[in-house]
């Protein structure tokens, strides 16, 4: 028995690729996305009352998965190489590649929902929007299993002067104000401090950078490149990729 | 563009039909369900680590919908007749009939997950299980829109002596102990006190019972029948339907 669903809309996101996209939406509060709903719905009616909610659930498809088979055990980043059952993780590589994220609703304009605090990649197909109901959905007392013992660690992130100068120059050419620069810098820090690298790239004390010593990801208009230095990360380049 | 999903398993629930099934899982803490996973997964591996979590998300299909078209506005029970956009509700009648519930995980035995605090109907196809992660999923501060102003009301529920006697007699014949009776009585109260009747059945002060003056729903082995009396509900019959 199979069930077939058609997306109600698609995501336009600050995150353009898998690498760099946070594993959970709350990890990068300055991240943003716009959910553009398909115009054939009677949207003015279907969205009536939604503006009163501060948070929404998005149910979406992990459309950028490339795996052809699903493994029963996966390697979540926080377990640093150890494996655990796929159903006890939020891994995208699951029998049905369906994602679930609680995001903040900033505002609604026509058929566009402006969201913040997201872990969504550009082009993500969205199957459903539901209001976040604290009485039903908020369980602060819930035991978080293995994830409780593996809190997210954050590393310090700094900017090389040439990376910062490039951000300033190009944002200015794009006509964006100084608040945009400050927000984008915060978002870069929020994204890198979680260490977005896959486990296999993290190396060992003997061989700390087995494949590459610089990592790039696409964020808004920029290809952000960072290196690991001492106990933190240094943003070494921030060049536009859209121009 | 369409996406196709195959259920990972199906629900066996205390609720056998739509009528009586709570609208949200936290409303009836003594309710229960068993999620039986399809045996073709390597379940011992895929469930590894899940037992450490107290709560799970289930993503499932509203398989008992009978509507053929989806309306942009729906009548949620708490609005008592007023309409609101479908995306600002948790109504089952949505463009993609996908449900989302946070439930308690009691224990795992082989390919069976024993759950409590559910709003799931017998036979529900489940598409995904995800661990509940308080850091990502719990937002007690979230603003609940129209639902905040419409708290669930609860009415007193009492039992007619013959209904109670029938429960006792049949549970005894089914070999169930006195704890089962106490739990089932609590569950009946939890289910009825929310007033499971659709708006159109609730009538008006002039005509309080426009269609019927007794309402029945299937709960475990029993057809529970209640009537509205004064300001509460009276369980007038509890006969087995499975024997």
XYZ file of C-alpha atoms in Angstrom:
486
model
C 0.000 0.000 0.000
C 1.352 3.394 -0.999
C 0.311 6.986 -0.399
C 0.968 9.780 -2.827
C 1.350 13.442 -1.909
C 1.774 16.605 -3.956
C 3.776 19.480 -2.409
C 1.707 22.476 -1.313
C 4.729 24.707 -1.938
C 8.500 25.021 -2.102
C 11.209 26.598 0.057
C 13.484 29.477 -0.854
C 16.241 29.420 1.791
C 19.433 31.146 2.935
C 20.973 27.648 2.702
C 21.618 26.656 -0.904
C 23.205 23.271 -0.415
C 23.271 20.388 2.037
C 26.660 21.265 3.491
C 26.254 23.956 6.136
C 22.507 23.475 6.607
C 21.916 22.998 10.362
C 20.681 19.637 11.586
C 17.855 21.240 13.567
C 16.031 24.533 13.056
C 16.689 26.063 16.487
C 20.468 25.910 16.034
C 20.694 28.983 13.781
C 18.050 31.526 14.866
C 19.155 34.094 12.249
C 18.574 31.672 9.378
C 15.572 32.357 7.162
C 13.407 30.827 4.484
C 10.361 31.765 2.449
C 7.704 29.132 1.820
C 6.001 29.958 -1.460
C 2.656 28.201 -1.664
C 1.299 26.979 -4.952
C -1.177 29.556 -6.231
C -3.946 27.099 -7.069
C -5.041 26.907 -3.426
C -7.478 29.498 -2.186
C -4.676 30.818 -0.034
C -6.320 33.825 1.503
C -8.846 31.404 2.956
C -6.586 28.430 3.739
C -4.132 30.645 5.685
C -6.848 32.510 7.606
C -5.939 32.574 11.321
C -2.361 31.375 10.832
C -0.820 34.819 11.464
C -1.690 34.480 15.181
C 0.782 31.633 15.664
C 4.442 32.304 16.457
C 5.662 28.838 15.394
C 4.691 26.394 12.653
C 5.422 22.780 11.871
C 6.632 22.072 8.377
C 6.380 18.527 7.056
C 8.644 18.284 4.044
C 10.610 15.967 1.764
C 14.384 15.473 2.071
C 14.639 16.022 -1.680
C 18.429 16.258 -1.835
C 19.102 12.747 -0.502
C 21.302 10.847 -2.931
C 21.309 7.471 -1.165
C 19.461 4.743 -3.090
C 19.081 2.356 -0.164
C 18.310 3.069 3.479
C 20.532 1.658 6.206
C 19.024 0.480 9.498
C 21.788 2.280 11.401
C 23.186 5.738 10.747
C 26.076 7.863 12.067
C 24.614 11.013 13.622
C 27.222 13.810 13.808
C 26.884 14.110 17.572
C 27.903 10.469 18.101
C 31.223 11.158 16.388
C 31.400 7.929 14.370
C 29.241 5.565 16.436
C 26.147 4.097 14.804
C 22.569 4.079 16.096
C 19.146 3.004 14.776
C 17.744 5.353 12.146
C 14.391 5.681 13.963
C 16.118 7.068 17.056
C 17.612 9.891 14.953
C 16.358 12.784 12.824
C 18.641 11.699 9.956
C 17.340 12.518 6.447
C 18.271 8.988 5.342
C 15.147 7.170 6.577
C 12.675 4.675 5.054
C 10.301 7.518 4.140
C 12.459 10.644 3.627
C 10.036 12.973 5.418
C 11.338 15.877 7.498
C 9.731 17.692 10.424
C 10.757 21.141 11.672
C 9.304 23.668 14.091
C 10.106 27.093 12.637
C 9.219 30.672 13.562
C 6.600 32.462 11.468
C 7.685 36.080 10.929
C 4.913 37.247 8.596
C 2.670 36.272 5.694
C 2.491 38.207 2.404
C 0.100 36.826 -0.169
C 1.172 33.255 -0.845
C 4.558 33.673 0.868
C 5.309 32.667 4.460
C 8.444 34.325 5.862
C 10.154 31.989 8.312
C 13.195 32.114 10.589
C 15.141 29.502 12.543
C 15.201 26.951 9.755
C 17.134 23.841 8.722
C 15.771 23.775 5.182
C 17.617 23.664 1.876
C 16.690 25.726 -1.175
C 13.962 24.011 -3.189
C 12.634 21.796 -0.376
C 9.139 20.520 -1.267
C 6.691 21.116 1.620
C 3.801 18.684 2.136
C 1.994 20.339 5.043
C 1.932 23.318 7.408
C 0.467 22.879 10.861
C 0.150 25.411 13.676
C 2.429 24.731 16.669
C 0.130 24.033 19.625
C 2.127 24.305 22.873
C -0.427 22.225 24.838
C -0.046 19.271 22.475
C 3.462 19.751 21.106
C 5.621 21.156 23.913
C 7.048 18.526 26.270
C 10.049 20.172 27.970
C 10.198 17.237 30.411
C 10.664 14.633 27.653
C 13.701 12.398 28.044
C 15.964 12.845 25.033
C 17.749 9.460 25.064
C 21.260 9.413 23.622
C 20.806 12.983 22.366
C 20.514 14.267 25.979
C 24.055 13.171 26.750
C 25.448 14.616 23.564
C 24.781 18.325 23.794
C 25.738 20.374 20.786
C 29.167 21.864 21.248
C 30.023 25.199 19.702
C 33.426 26.430 18.635
C 34.573 30.051 18.418
C 34.381 31.540 14.911
C 36.362 34.537 13.724
C 36.691 36.394 10.418
C 39.851 37.057 8.428
C 40.003 40.770 7.458
C 39.795 39.979 3.715
C 36.636 37.860 4.206
C 34.984 40.659 6.166
C 36.040 43.246 3.565
C 34.562 41.106 0.795
C 31.234 40.761 2.657
C 31.101 44.534 3.181
C 31.996 45.372 -0.414
C 29.526 43.002 -2.022
C 26.635 43.698 0.336
C 27.144 47.364 -0.428
C 27.057 46.659 -4.192
C 23.909 44.569 -3.659
C 22.341 47.583 -1.941
C 22.034 45.942 1.464
C 22.408 48.007 4.620
C 24.659 47.556 7.662
C 21.971 45.573 9.554
C 22.154 42.971 6.790
C 25.917 42.656 7.347
C 25.493 42.227 11.099
C 22.756 39.617 10.691
C 24.744 37.738 8.056
C 27.828 37.681 10.287
C 25.757 36.267 13.146
C 24.288 33.666 10.787
C 27.756 32.655 9.546
C 28.899 32.203 13.164
C 25.739 30.243 14.094
C 26.244 27.970 11.098
C 29.968 27.274 11.460
C 30.186 27.072 15.261
C 28.232 23.783 15.190
C 30.930 22.281 12.943
C 28.920 21.256 9.881
C 31.610 18.820 8.685
C 30.690 15.156 8.287
C 32.432 12.848 10.732
C 34.803 11.434 8.127
C 36.192 14.912 7.414
C 36.984 15.582 11.047
C 40.085 13.389 11.017
C 42.132 12.290 14.006
C 44.663 14.047 16.245
C 47.421 12.548 14.040
C 45.753 13.522 10.796
C 43.387 16.384 11.560
C 42.489 17.223 7.943
C 42.454 13.959 5.986
C 40.778 15.337 2.823
C 40.927 19.111 2.757
C 41.902 21.959 5.052
C 39.233 24.382 3.843
C 35.454 23.983 3.733
C 32.999 26.013 1.694
C 29.235 26.361 1.826
C 26.668 28.531 0.054
C 24.833 31.005 2.248
C 22.590 33.632 0.639
C 24.730 35.213 -2.098
C 28.067 34.035 -0.725
C 30.374 31.055 -0.865
C 31.688 31.062 2.701
C 35.044 29.296 3.165
C 36.417 28.427 6.603
C 39.436 26.681 8.024
C 39.985 25.011 11.388
C 42.545 26.894 13.481
C 43.614 26.066 17.022
C 40.322 25.364 18.818
C 38.043 27.294 16.491
C 37.202 28.232 12.940
C 38.387 31.116 10.792
C 36.328 32.433 7.870
C 38.964 32.963 5.186
C 36.820 33.912 2.193
C 33.306 35.154 1.447
C 32.871 35.634 -2.284
C 29.598 36.022 -4.132
C 28.533 32.994 -6.155
C 25.432 34.537 -7.671
C 27.081 37.319 -9.662
C 5.547 16.536 -8.883
C 4.422 13.798 -6.529
C 6.054 11.827 -3.726
C 5.133 8.285 -2.836
C 5.509 6.730 0.606
C 4.953 3.229 1.917
C 3.863 2.829 5.563
C 6.533 1.492 7.910
C 3.786 -0.013 10.079
C 0.191 0.157 11.265
C -1.574 1.162 14.494
C -3.606 -1.062 16.781
C -5.501 1.343 19.043
C -7.992 1.546 21.905
C -10.000 3.785 19.540
C -11.738 1.745 16.855
C -13.567 4.481 15.002
C -13.352 8.186 14.266
C -16.048 9.188 16.728
C -14.566 9.418 20.219
C -10.936 9.612 19.087
C -9.402 12.693 20.758
C -8.340 15.592 18.576
C -4.891 15.716 20.174
C -2.851 13.006 21.877
C -2.321 14.725 25.243
C -6.071 14.983 25.897
C -6.486 11.340 26.974
C -3.333 10.213 28.811
C -4.752 6.728 29.534
C -5.340 5.996 25.851
C -3.008 3.488 24.243
C -1.884 2.120 20.909
C 0.581 -0.410 19.581
C 2.577 0.436 16.469
C 3.420 -2.809 14.712
C 6.305 -2.285 12.317
C 6.511 -4.191 9.074
C 8.853 -7.115 9.618
C 10.947 -6.556 6.482
C 12.970 -3.833 8.182
C 15.969 -4.861 10.206
C 14.061 -3.699 13.241
C 16.443 -4.652 15.972
C 18.934 -2.337 14.294
C 16.607 0.438 13.111
C 15.104 0.856 16.627
C 18.469 0.775 18.420
C 18.642 3.670 20.900
C 14.935 4.538 20.698
C 14.109 3.037 24.122
C 15.927 5.964 25.801
C 13.318 8.456 24.592
C 10.143 9.123 26.586
C 8.231 10.680 23.652
C 8.078 10.018 19.924
C 6.683 11.805 16.914
C 4.477 9.760 14.661
C 3.875 10.969 11.119
C 0.856 9.136 9.794
C -1.953 9.132 7.239
C -5.532 10.165 8.084
C -6.731 6.995 6.373
C -10.362 7.231 7.505
C -11.108 10.572 5.797
C -14.112 10.224 3.546
C -14.088 13.701 2.006
C -13.225 13.730 -1.697
C -12.377 17.410 -1.920
C -10.539 19.637 0.538
C -12.069 22.899 1.691
C -9.901 25.972 2.310
C -11.746 26.640 5.568
C -12.813 24.131 8.207
C -14.912 24.151 11.393
C -12.657 23.151 14.305
C -14.707 21.848 17.273
C -13.307 24.487 19.603
C -14.628 27.330 17.430
C -18.154 26.023 17.862
C -19.314 26.566 14.283
C -16.999 29.348 13.092
C -14.688 28.643 10.169
C -10.940 29.171 9.910
C -8.200 28.394 7.374
C -7.298 24.707 7.216
C -3.558 25.451 7.610
C -4.165 27.151 10.952
C -5.789 23.962 12.294
C -4.814 20.346 12.879
C -7.912 19.138 11.007
C -7.529 15.779 9.216
C -9.202 17.287 6.144
C -6.124 18.974 4.610
C -4.532 19.076 1.143
C -2.134 16.266 2.116
C -3.921 14.183 4.784
C -0.806 13.743 6.941
C -1.074 13.644 10.743
C 1.513 14.511 13.386
C 1.330 13.398 17.021
C 3.724 13.450 19.963
C 3.011 10.266 21.934
C 4.585 8.580 24.959
C 6.742 5.504 24.373
C 6.035 2.956 27.101
C 8.196 0.067 25.857
C 9.396 -1.824 22.794
C 8.922 -5.569 22.284
C 10.311 -6.963 19.046
C 8.610 -5.073 16.234
C 5.929 -3.589 18.512
C 6.057 -0.117 20.061
C 3.685 0.305 22.997
C 2.419 3.877 23.136
C 0.168 5.933 25.418
C -1.483 9.329 25.123
C -2.647 8.840 21.552
C -5.187 10.272 19.118
C -4.876 7.445 16.606
C -7.572 5.244 15.104
C -7.260 1.488 14.630
C -5.441 0.696 11.381
C -3.691 4.069 10.976
C -0.778 3.748 8.515
C 2.417 5.232 9.985
C 4.983 6.798 7.644
C 7.728 7.710 10.093
C 8.847 7.616 13.731
C 11.129 10.335 15.025
C 12.543 10.828 18.516
C 11.121 13.837 20.379
C 14.033 16.217 20.957
C 13.072 18.800 23.612
C 15.779 21.261 22.485
C 14.359 21.388 18.952
C 10.702 20.508 19.492
C 9.618 22.046 22.805
C 8.570 25.693 22.581
C 6.399 26.349 25.648
C 6.552 30.081 24.888
C 4.986 29.691 21.415
C 1.901 31.797 20.786
C -1.024 29.525 19.998
C -3.160 31.908 17.913
C -6.910 31.326 18.033
C -6.352 28.044 19.890
C -4.901 29.936 22.902
C -8.204 31.694 23.499
C -10.230 28.524 23.122
C -9.060 26.266 25.911
C -10.512 22.785 25.957
C -13.454 22.635 28.307
C -14.248 19.450 30.186
C -17.619 18.299 31.439
C -18.285 15.987 34.387
C -18.865 12.350 33.399
C -20.670 9.784 35.543
C -21.642 6.138 35.092
C -25.110 4.604 35.303
C -25.020 1.539 37.602
C -25.944 -0.846 34.764
C -23.099 0.457 32.565
C -20.619 -0.035 35.386
C -21.976 -3.516 36.104
C -21.612 -4.471 32.438
C -17.985 -3.271 32.352
C -17.199 -5.278 35.489
C -18.922 -8.427 34.263
C -17.357 -8.473 30.830
C -13.853 -7.491 31.946
C -14.061 -10.330 34.442
C -15.095 -12.765 31.674
C -12.239 -11.441 29.522
C -9.878 -12.253 32.383
C -8.866 -8.652 33.036
C -8.074 -7.512 36.570
C -9.454 -4.604 38.631
C -6.642 -2.264 37.491
C -7.913 -2.673 33.942
C -11.388 -1.565 35.061
C -10.025 1.501 36.830
C -7.876 2.495 33.841
C -10.749 1.943 31.400
C -13.078 4.079 33.543
C -10.503 6.868 33.549
C -10.105 6.549 29.789
C -13.885 6.698 29.249
C -14.045 9.876 31.354
C -11.043 11.423 29.527
C -12.662 10.663 26.177
C -16.197 11.854 26.903
C -15.377 14.909 29.053
C -13.992 16.686 25.962
C -17.359 16.278 24.240
C -16.422 14.347 21.102
C -19.642 15.334 19.293
C -19.369 17.223 16.012
C -20.684 20.790 16.166
C -23.845 19.993 14.235
C -24.877 17.430 16.863
C -24.563 19.888 19.717
C -27.814 21.678 18.886
C -29.090 24.883 20.388
C -30.675 25.791 23.746
C -34.077 25.407 22.086
C -33.266 22.107 20.444
C -30.401 20.574 22.408
C -30.408 17.155 20.671
C -31.368 17.719 17.025
C -30.451 14.227 15.780
C -30.120 11.805 18.653
C -30.027 11.878 22.429
C -27.480 9.065 22.824
C -23.978 8.760 21.395
C -21.919 5.600 21.056
C -18.255 4.987 20.349
C -16.036 1.931 20.240
C -13.330 1.799 22.908
C -11.295 -1.371 23.331
C -13.864 -4.197 23.538
C -16.815 -1.970 24.365
C -19.467 0.109 22.669
C -19.730 3.002 25.120
C -23.030 4.901 24.990
C -23.505 8.235 26.730
C -26.221 10.840 27.072
C -26.062 14.508 27.939
C -27.645 15.248 31.313
C -27.799 18.607 33.061
C -24.292 19.993 32.670
C -22.481 16.721 32.126
C -22.531 13.306 30.511
C -23.859 9.980 31.776
C -22.533 6.667 30.493
C -25.707 4.633 30.052
C -24.349 1.460 28.407
C -21.049 -0.360 27.945
C -21.605 -3.565 26.026
C -18.943 -5.621 24.336
C -18.901 -5.402 20.548
C -16.153 -7.950 19.963
C -17.883 -11.007 21.392
